[in-house]
Amino acid sequence: MKSTKRATSRAARPAQPTAAPRGFSQWLAPLGVAFATLVAFYPSLLNDFVNWDDDKILYDNPYYRGLGWTQIKWMFSTFLMGHYQPLTWLSFGLDYQLWGMAPFGYHLTSLLLHALNAVLFYWVGRRLLLAAIGTIPDNQLWRLDLSAALAALLFAIHPLRVESVAWATERRDVLSGLFYFATIYCYLRAAETSQSSFHQRWLGAAIIAYALSLLSKATAMTLPVVLLLLDVYPLKRLAGS
């Protein structure tokens, strides 16, 4: 009897391998969005620096060049051009370490950050759509994936994104956006989690991501209002008529 039970339990396990293709398929849509973003903005890699803030921020500015204590101290204390963006300066310092003053490297970093933004936008959009719709049958999940991918594509390749990606000075936009979307994603995960420990971890991650977004560009200060609106709908955590 024991051997029969063991054989039965072992025979019931072959259904598990099908989870691997389904798990990978969940990444097909966001990877497609990232690929389309890279293709759309590939020409930006051929850009040079421009004589519009790039001179004051980059090629006439020796203070950010490197990641030594002197450079880092300057990055966290300067308000050059009216912006406090130490994390953005750190990314420029890393670019200088890797590429020197070659514009290609600076544009490549901005493009990769924007592709990551598009992927994060997909996952945020998917969770927001699911929160608004409620439960959805497994055989209809492809509709959810397609809808989130379309929303992410509209965000990623919209003409309003060109300045942020193709202009080296606007690194602060794509870098702040990365942590902006990460904050929303972590906040949504915290809202969905009933276990106290996981809720606190996701909420803590959201707070850290929000701080990093603020250190990249100050416009992230509007994010708490966005989270409050999401609590009203689609999360429906705040009651109202």
PDB file of C-alpha atoms in Angstrom:
ATOM      1  CA  MET A   1       0.000   0.000   0.000  1.00  0.00           C
ATOM      2  CA  LYS A   2       2.803   2.399   0.841  1.00  0.00           C
ATOM      3  CA  SER A   3       4.539   1.745  -2.446  1.00  0.00           C
ATOM      4  CA  THR A   4       1.238   2.278  -4.286  1.00  0.00           C
ATOM      5  CA  LYS A   5       0.685   5.617  -2.555  1.00  0.00           C
ATOM      6  CA  ARG A   6       4.204   6.729  -3.367  1.00  0.00           C
ATOM      7  CA  ALA A   7       3.750   5.765  -7.000  1.00  0.00           C
ATOM      8  CA  THR A   8       0.466   7.652  -7.113  1.00  0.00           C
ATOM      9  CA  SER A   9       1.971  10.781  -5.578  1.00  0.00           C
ATOM     10  CA  ARG A  10       4.880  10.624  -8.003  1.00  0.00           C
ATOM     11  CA  ALA A  11       2.549  10.142 -10.931  1.00  0.00           C
ATOM     12  CA  ALA A  12       0.604  13.243  -9.968  1.00  0.00           C
ATOM     13  CA  ARG A  13       3.652  15.491 -10.238  1.00  0.00           C
ATOM     14  CA  PRO A  14       4.191  15.686 -14.042  1.00  0.00           C
ATOM     15  CA  ALA A  15       1.600  18.471 -14.263  1.00  0.00           C
ATOM     16  CA  GLN A  16       4.082  20.910 -12.676  1.00  0.00           C
ATOM     17  CA  PRO A  17       6.459  21.376 -15.668  1.00  0.00           C
ATOM     18  CA  THR A  18       3.702  23.237 -17.539  1.00  0.00           C
ATOM     19  CA  ALA A  19       4.124  26.082 -15.034  1.00  0.00           C
ATOM     20  CA  ALA A  20       7.548  26.936 -16.471  1.00  0.00           C
ATOM     21  CA  PRO A  21       6.313  27.908 -19.974  1.00  0.00           C
ATOM     22  CA  ARG A  22       3.450  29.901 -18.430  1.00  0.00           C
ATOM     23  CA  GLY A  23       5.872  31.697 -16.142  1.00  0.00           C
ATOM     24  CA  PHE A  24       8.135  32.598 -19.060  1.00  0.00           C
ATOM     25  CA  SER A  25       5.171  33.660 -21.191  1.00  0.00           C
ATOM     26  CA  GLN A  26       4.363  36.309 -18.603  1.00  0.00           C
ATOM     27  CA  TRP A  27       7.574  38.034 -19.631  1.00  0.00           C
ATOM     28  CA  LEU A  28       6.915  37.950 -23.374  1.00  0.00           C
ATOM     29  CA  ALA A  29       4.781  41.099 -23.336  1.00  0.00           C
ATOM     30  CA  PRO A  30       7.100  43.269 -21.187  1.00  0.00           C
ATOM     31  CA  LEU A  31      10.154  42.059 -23.093  1.00  0.00           C
ATOM     32  CA  GLY A  32       8.382  42.958 -26.319  1.00  0.00           C
ATOM     33  CA  VAL A  33       7.664  46.423 -24.939  1.00  0.00           C
ATOM     34  CA  ALA A  34      11.319  46.855 -23.950  1.00  0.00           C
ATOM     35  CA  PHE A  35      12.497  45.721 -27.396  1.00  0.00           C
ATOM     36  CA  ALA A  36      10.127  48.109 -29.189  1.00  0.00           C
ATOM     37  CA  THR A  37      11.355  50.939 -26.954  1.00  0.00           C
ATOM     38  CA  LEU A  38      14.990  50.199 -27.725  1.00  0.00           C
ATOM     39  CA  VAL A  39      14.290  50.079 -31.454  1.00  0.00           C
ATOM     40  CA  ALA A  40      12.286  53.305 -31.435  1.00  0.00           C
ATOM     41  CA  PHE A  41      14.983  55.255 -29.596  1.00  0.00           C
ATOM     42  CA  TYR A  42      18.026  53.592 -31.123  1.00  0.00           C
ATOM     43  CA  PRO A  43      18.857  56.706 -33.224  1.00  0.00           C
ATOM     44  CA  SER A  44      19.385  58.681 -30.011  1.00  0.00           C
ATOM     45  CA  LEU A  45      22.636  56.749 -29.500  1.00  0.00           C
ATOM     46  CA  LEU A  46      24.083  58.701 -32.437  1.00  0.00           C
ATOM     47  CA  ASN A  47      23.381  62.040 -30.764  1.00  0.00           C
ATOM     48  CA  ASP A  48      26.100  64.362 -29.580  1.00  0.00           C
ATOM     49  CA  PHE A  49      25.895  66.655 -26.593  1.00  0.00           C
ATOM     50  CA  VAL A  50      23.973  69.836 -27.371  1.00  0.00           C
ATOM     51  CA  ASN A  51      24.610  73.463 -26.493  1.00  0.00           C
ATOM     52  CA  TRP A  52      21.516  73.579 -24.278  1.00  0.00           C
ATOM     53  CA  ASP A  53      22.391  72.843 -20.647  1.00  0.00           C
ATOM     54  CA  ASP A  54      24.633  69.947 -21.693  1.00  0.00           C
ATOM     55  CA  ASP A  55      27.522  72.403 -21.649  1.00  0.00           C
ATOM     56  CA  LYS A  56      26.911  73.551 -18.068  1.00  0.00           C
ATOM     57  CA  ILE A  57      25.872  70.101 -16.821  1.00  0.00           C
ATOM     58  CA  LEU A  58      28.373  67.879 -18.632  1.00  0.00           C
ATOM     59  CA  TYR A  59      31.140  68.881 -20.995  1.00  0.00           C
ATOM     60  CA  ASP A  60      32.103  72.165 -19.284  1.00  0.00           C
ATOM     61  CA  ASN A  61      31.594  70.784 -15.779  1.00  0.00           C
ATOM     62  CA  PRO A  62      34.586  68.925 -14.246  1.00  0.00           C
ATOM     63  CA  TYR A  63      33.061  68.448 -10.784  1.00  0.00           C
ATOM     64  CA  TYR A  64      30.986  65.308 -11.428  1.00  0.00           C
ATOM     65  CA  ARG A  65      33.719  63.416 -13.262  1.00  0.00           C
ATOM     66  CA  GLY A  66      34.460  60.446 -11.063  1.00  0.00           C
ATOM     67  CA  LEU A  67      33.105  58.681  -7.992  1.00  0.00           C
ATOM     68  CA  GLY A  68      35.664  59.791  -5.445  1.00  0.00           C
ATOM     69  CA  TRP A  69      34.821  61.480  -2.162  1.00  0.00           C
ATOM     70  CA  THR A  70      35.402  64.953  -3.640  1.00  0.00           C
ATOM     71  CA  GLN A  71      32.957  64.330  -6.480  1.00  0.00           C
ATOM     72  CA  ILE A  72      30.341  62.675  -4.262  1.00  0.00           C
ATOM     73  CA  LYS A  73      30.502  65.517  -1.754  1.00  0.00           C
ATOM     74  CA  TRP A  74      29.904  67.975  -4.577  1.00  0.00           C
ATOM     75  CA  MET A  75      27.012  65.882  -5.954  1.00  0.00           C
ATOM     76  CA  PHE A  76      25.156  65.890  -2.636  1.00  0.00           C
ATOM     77  CA  SER A  77      25.689  69.590  -1.961  1.00  0.00           C
ATOM     78  CA  THR A  78      25.234  71.331  -5.298  1.00  0.00           C
ATOM     79  CA  PHE A  79      22.123  73.029  -6.682  1.00  0.00           C
ATOM     80  CA  LEU A  80      23.636  73.632 -10.102  1.00  0.00           C
ATOM     81  CA  MET A  81      21.055  75.011 -12.568  1.00  0.00           C
ATOM     82  CA  GLY A  82      18.519  75.098  -9.719  1.00  0.00           C
ATOM     83  CA  HIS A  83      18.209  71.329  -9.321  1.00  0.00           C
ATOM     84  CA  TYR A  84      19.037  69.057  -6.397  1.00  0.00           C
ATOM     85  CA  GLN A  85      19.701  65.700  -8.063  1.00  0.00           C
ATOM     86  CA  PRO A  86      22.539  63.829  -6.345  1.00  0.00           C
ATOM     87  CA  LEU A  87      21.472  60.436  -7.659  1.00  0.00           C
ATOM     88  CA  THR A  88      21.426  61.783 -11.207  1.00  0.00           C
ATOM     89  CA  TRP A  89      24.920  63.178 -10.663  1.00  0.00           C
ATOM     90  CA  LEU A  90      26.034  59.749  -9.443  1.00  0.00           C
ATOM     91  CA  SER A  91      24.755  58.213 -12.670  1.00  0.00           C
ATOM     92  CA  PHE A  92      26.700  60.811 -14.663  1.00  0.00           C
ATOM     93  CA  GLY A  93      29.787  60.065 -12.571  1.00  0.00           C
ATOM     94  CA  LEU A  94      29.414  56.364 -13.360  1.00  0.00           C
ATOM     95  CA  ASP A  95      29.043  57.193 -17.049  1.00  0.00           C
ATOM     96  CA  TYR A  96      32.265  59.176 -16.905  1.00  0.00           C
ATOM     97  CA  GLN A  97      34.040  56.223 -15.296  1.00  0.00           C
ATOM     98  CA  LEU A  98      32.818  53.942 -18.084  1.00  0.00           C
ATOM     99  CA  TRP A  99      32.790  56.178 -21.147  1.00  0.00           C
ATOM    100  CA  GLY A 100      34.799  59.271 -20.396  1.00  0.00           C
ATOM    101  CA  MET A 101      33.201  62.118 -22.343  1.00  0.00           C
ATOM    102  CA  ALA A 102      31.849  59.978 -25.207  1.00  0.00           C
ATOM    103  CA  PRO A 103      28.185  61.009 -25.737  1.00  0.00           C
ATOM    104  CA  PHE A 104      27.249  57.481 -26.859  1.00  0.00           C
ATOM    105  CA  GLY A 105      27.628  56.080 -23.349  1.00  0.00           C
ATOM    106  CA  TYR A 106      25.504  58.774 -21.729  1.00  0.00           C
ATOM    107  CA  HIS A 107      22.706  58.261 -24.246  1.00  0.00           C
ATOM    108  CA  LEU A 108      22.960  54.483 -23.899  1.00  0.00           C
ATOM    109  CA  THR A 109      22.431  54.731 -20.138  1.00  0.00           C
ATOM    110  CA  SER A 110      19.385  56.956 -20.610  1.00  0.00           C
ATOM    111  CA  LEU A 111      17.936  54.592 -23.203  1.00  0.00           C
ATOM    112  CA  LEU A 112      18.399  51.518 -21.009  1.00  0.00           C
ATOM    113  CA  LEU A 113      16.774  53.330 -18.100  1.00  0.00           C
ATOM    114  CA  HIS A 114      13.822  54.244 -20.295  1.00  0.00           C
ATOM    115  CA  ALA A 115      13.441  50.634 -21.443  1.00  0.00           C
ATOM    116  CA  LEU A 116      13.331  49.586 -17.778  1.00  0.00           C
ATOM    117  CA  ASN A 117      10.720  52.282 -17.185  1.00  0.00           C
ATOM    118  CA  ALA A 118       8.586  50.798 -19.947  1.00  0.00           C
ATOM    119  CA  VAL A 119       8.785  47.344 -18.342  1.00  0.00           C
ATOM    120  CA  LEU A 120       7.890  48.751 -14.914  1.00  0.00           C
ATOM    121  CA  PHE A 121       5.026  50.691 -16.480  1.00  0.00           C
ATOM    122  CA  TYR A 122       3.741  47.401 -17.899  1.00  0.00           C
ATOM    123  CA  TRP A 123       3.715  45.669 -14.505  1.00  0.00           C
ATOM    124  CA  VAL A 124       2.172  48.677 -12.774  1.00  0.00           C
ATOM    125  CA  GLY A 125      -0.485  48.986 -15.467  1.00  0.00           C
ATOM    126  CA  ARG A 126      -1.252  45.275 -15.302  1.00  0.00           C
ATOM    127  CA  ARG A 127      -1.823  45.383 -11.554  1.00  0.00           C
ATOM    128  CA  LEU A 128      -3.982  48.502 -11.808  1.00  0.00           C
ATOM    129  CA  LEU A 129      -6.116  46.916 -14.518  1.00  0.00           C
ATOM    130  CA  LEU A 130      -6.496  43.746 -12.479  1.00  0.00           C
ATOM    131  CA  ALA A 131      -7.476  45.783  -9.421  1.00  0.00           C
ATOM    132  CA  ALA A 132     -10.126  47.582 -11.472  1.00  0.00           C
ATOM    133  CA  ILE A 133     -11.484  44.439 -13.176  1.00  0.00           C
ATOM    134  CA  GLY A 134     -11.309  42.058 -10.254  1.00  0.00           C
ATOM    135  CA  THR A 135     -10.961  38.348 -10.887  1.00  0.00           C
ATOM    136  CA  ILE A 136     -10.315  37.182 -14.437  1.00  0.00           C
ATOM    137  CA  PRO A 137     -10.291  33.616 -15.823  1.00  0.00           C
ATOM    138  CA  ASP A 138      -6.885  32.139 -16.551  1.00  0.00           C
ATOM    139  CA  ASN A 139      -7.739  31.683 -20.224  1.00  0.00           C
ATOM    140  CA  GLN A 140      -8.422  35.423 -20.478  1.00  0.00           C
ATOM    141  CA  LEU A 141      -5.189  36.628 -18.905  1.00  0.00           C
ATOM    142  CA  TRP A 142      -3.762  37.285 -22.363  1.00  0.00           C
ATOM    143  CA  ARG A 143      -6.247  40.151 -22.684  1.00  0.00           C
ATOM    144  CA  LEU A 144      -4.855  41.669 -19.503  1.00  0.00           C
ATOM    145  CA  ASP A 145      -1.280  41.249 -20.754  1.00  0.00           C
ATOM    146  CA  LEU A 146      -2.141  42.785 -24.115  1.00  0.00           C
ATOM    147  CA  SER A 147      -3.903  45.756 -22.539  1.00  0.00           C
ATOM    148  CA  ALA A 148      -0.998  46.467 -20.184  1.00  0.00           C
ATOM    149  CA  ALA A 149       1.485  46.106 -23.055  1.00  0.00           C
ATOM    150  CA  LEU A 150      -0.467  48.561 -25.196  1.00  0.00           C
ATOM    151  CA  ALA A 151      -0.563  51.084 -22.344  1.00  0.00           C
ATOM    152  CA  ALA A 152       3.179  50.645 -21.750  1.00  0.00           C
ATOM    153  CA  LEU A 153       3.930  51.108 -25.452  1.00  0.00           C
ATOM    154  CA  LEU A 154       1.856  54.273 -25.615  1.00  0.00           C
ATOM    155  CA  PHE A 155       3.857  55.598 -22.695  1.00  0.00           C
ATOM    156  CA  ALA A 156       7.258  54.424 -23.917  1.00  0.00           C
ATOM    157  CA  ILE A 157       7.243  55.608 -27.540  1.00  0.00           C
ATOM    158  CA  HIS A 158       5.088  58.704 -27.125  1.00  0.00           C
ATOM    159  CA  PRO A 159       6.767  61.835 -28.583  1.00  0.00           C
ATOM    160  CA  LEU A 160       6.771  63.415 -25.115  1.00  0.00           C
ATOM    161  CA  ARG A 161       9.405  60.859 -24.088  1.00  0.00           C
ATOM    162  CA  VAL A 162      11.900  61.984 -26.741  1.00  0.00           C
ATOM    163  CA  GLU A 163      13.299  64.923 -24.788  1.00  0.00           C
ATOM    164  CA  SER A 164      13.861  62.831 -21.671  1.00  0.00           C
ATOM    165  CA  VAL A 165      15.646  60.049 -23.555  1.00  0.00           C
ATOM    166  CA  ALA A 166      17.523  61.860 -26.330  1.00  0.00           C
ATOM    167  CA  TRP A 167      18.735  64.866 -24.321  1.00  0.00           C
ATOM    168  CA  ALA A 168      21.601  63.917 -22.024  1.00  0.00           C
ATOM    169  CA  THR A 169      20.790  66.582 -19.432  1.00  0.00           C
ATOM    170  CA  GLU A 170      17.344  65.086 -18.899  1.00  0.00           C
ATOM    171  CA  ARG A 171      18.767  61.918 -17.402  1.00  0.00           C
ATOM    172  CA  ARG A 172      16.986  63.064 -14.258  1.00  0.00           C
ATOM    173  CA  ASP A 173      13.625  62.380 -15.922  1.00  0.00           C
ATOM    174  CA  VAL A 174      14.233  58.734 -16.792  1.00  0.00           C
ATOM    175  CA  LEU A 175      16.090  58.016 -13.554  1.00  0.00           C
ATOM    176  CA  SER A 176      13.445  59.622 -11.361  1.00  0.00           C
ATOM    177  CA  GLY A 177      10.773  57.867 -13.414  1.00  0.00           C
ATOM    178  CA  LEU A 178      12.374  54.495 -12.756  1.00  0.00           C
ATOM    179  CA  PHE A 179      12.030  54.895  -8.987  1.00  0.00           C
ATOM    180  CA  TYR A 180       8.658  56.618  -9.407  1.00  0.00           C
ATOM    181  CA  PHE A 181       7.187  53.526 -11.055  1.00  0.00           C
ATOM    182  CA  ALA A 182       9.018  51.278  -8.603  1.00  0.00           C
ATOM    183  CA  THR A 183       7.353  53.159  -5.744  1.00  0.00           C
ATOM    184  CA  ILE A 184       3.901  52.632  -7.231  1.00  0.00           C
ATOM    185  CA  TYR A 185       4.604  48.950  -7.886  1.00  0.00           C
ATOM    186  CA  CYS A 186       5.803  48.337  -4.315  1.00  0.00           C
ATOM    187  CA  TYR A 187       2.834  50.275  -2.943  1.00  0.00           C
ATOM    188  CA  LEU A 188       0.428  48.132  -4.960  1.00  0.00           C
ATOM    189  CA  ARG A 189       2.107  44.974  -3.706  1.00  0.00           C
ATOM    190  CA  ALA A 190       1.809  46.251  -0.135  1.00  0.00           C
ATOM    191  CA  ALA A 191      -1.885  46.987  -0.657  1.00  0.00           C
ATOM    192  CA  GLU A 192      -2.507  43.489  -2.027  1.00  0.00           C
ATOM    193  CA  THR A 193      -0.674  41.692   0.778  1.00  0.00           C
ATOM    194  CA  SER A 194      -2.661  40.714   3.858  1.00  0.00           C
ATOM    195  CA  GLN A 195       0.302  39.364   5.850  1.00  0.00           C
ATOM    196  CA  SER A 196       1.707  42.052   8.108  1.00  0.00           C
ATOM    197  CA  SER A 197       5.373  41.184   7.541  1.00  0.00           C
ATOM    198  CA  PHE A 198       5.129  41.249   3.734  1.00  0.00           C
ATOM    199  CA  HIS A 199       3.012  44.401   3.864  1.00  0.00           C
ATOM    200  CA  GLN A 200       5.662  46.200   5.897  1.00  0.00           C
ATOM    201  CA  ARG A 201       8.449  45.015   3.610  1.00  0.00           C
ATOM    202  CA  TRP A 202       6.727  46.196   0.449  1.00  0.00           C
ATOM    203  CA  LEU A 203       5.762  49.464   2.106  1.00  0.00           C
ATOM    204  CA  GLY A 204       9.338  49.969   3.270  1.00  0.00           C
ATOM    205  CA  ALA A 205      10.571  49.272  -0.259  1.00  0.00           C
ATOM    206  CA  ALA A 206       8.097  51.858  -1.570  1.00  0.00           C
ATOM    207  CA  ILE A 207       9.423  54.479   0.849  1.00  0.00           C
ATOM    208  CA  ILE A 208      13.025  53.776  -0.177  1.00  0.00           C
ATOM    209  CA  ALA A 209      12.144  53.930  -3.886  1.00  0.00           C
ATOM    210  CA  TYR A 210      10.312  57.207  -3.317  1.00  0.00           C
ATOM    211  CA  ALA A 211      13.349  58.722  -1.590  1.00  0.00           C
ATOM    212  CA  LEU A 212      15.548  57.648  -4.506  1.00  0.00           C
ATOM    213  CA  SER A 213      13.100  59.217  -6.945  1.00  0.00           C
ATOM    214  CA  LEU A 214      13.259  62.504  -5.041  1.00  0.00           C
ATOM    215  CA  LEU A 215      17.057  62.376  -5.068  1.00  0.00           C
ATOM    216  CA  SER A 216      16.907  62.055  -8.856  1.00  0.00           C
ATOM    217  CA  LYS A 217      14.461  64.890  -9.523  1.00  0.00           C
ATOM    218  CA  ALA A 218      12.273  66.940  -7.222  1.00  0.00           C
ATOM    219  CA  THR A 219       9.111  66.586  -9.321  1.00  0.00           C
ATOM    220  CA  ALA A 220       8.522  63.214  -7.631  1.00  0.00           C
ATOM    221  CA  MET A 221       7.069  65.168  -4.706  1.00  0.00           C
ATOM    222  CA  THR A 222       3.669  64.802  -6.411  1.00  0.00           C
ATOM    223  CA  LEU A 223       3.722  61.019  -5.943  1.00  0.00           C
ATOM    224  CA  PRO A 224       1.884  60.888  -2.560  1.00  0.00           C
ATOM    225  CA  VAL A 225      -1.115  62.532  -4.232  1.00  0.00           C
ATOM    226  CA  VAL A 226      -1.025  59.873  -6.953  1.00  0.00           C
ATOM    227  CA  LEU A 227      -0.962  57.100  -4.339  1.00  0.00           C
ATOM    228  CA  LEU A 228      -3.892  58.720  -2.546  1.00  0.00           C
ATOM    229  CA  LEU A 229      -5.877  58.740  -5.792  1.00  0.00           C
ATOM    230  CA  LEU A 230      -5.048  55.079  -6.339  1.00  0.00           C
ATOM    231  CA  ASP A 231      -6.347  54.329  -2.843  1.00  0.00           C
ATOM    232  CA  VAL A 232      -9.675  55.800  -3.965  1.00  0.00           C
ATOM    233  CA  TYR A 233      -9.696  53.915  -7.270  1.00  0.00           C
ATOM    234  CA  PRO A 234      -8.965  51.244  -8.296  1.00  0.00           C
ATOM    235  CA  LEU A 235      -7.736  49.972  -4.923  1.00  0.00           C
ATOM    236  CA  LYS A 236     -10.925  51.203  -3.203  1.00  0.00           C
ATOM    237  CA  ARG A 237      -9.192  51.428   0.148  1.00  0.00           C
ATOM    238  CA  LEU A 238     -10.799  54.806   0.900  1.00  0.00           C
ATOM    239  CA  ALA A 239     -14.588  54.871   1.080  1.00  0.00           C
ATOM    240  CA  GLY A 240     -16.459  57.651  -0.672  1.00  0.00           C
ATOM    241  CA  SER A 241     -19.603  58.409  -2.599  1.00  0.00           C
TER     242      SER A 241
END
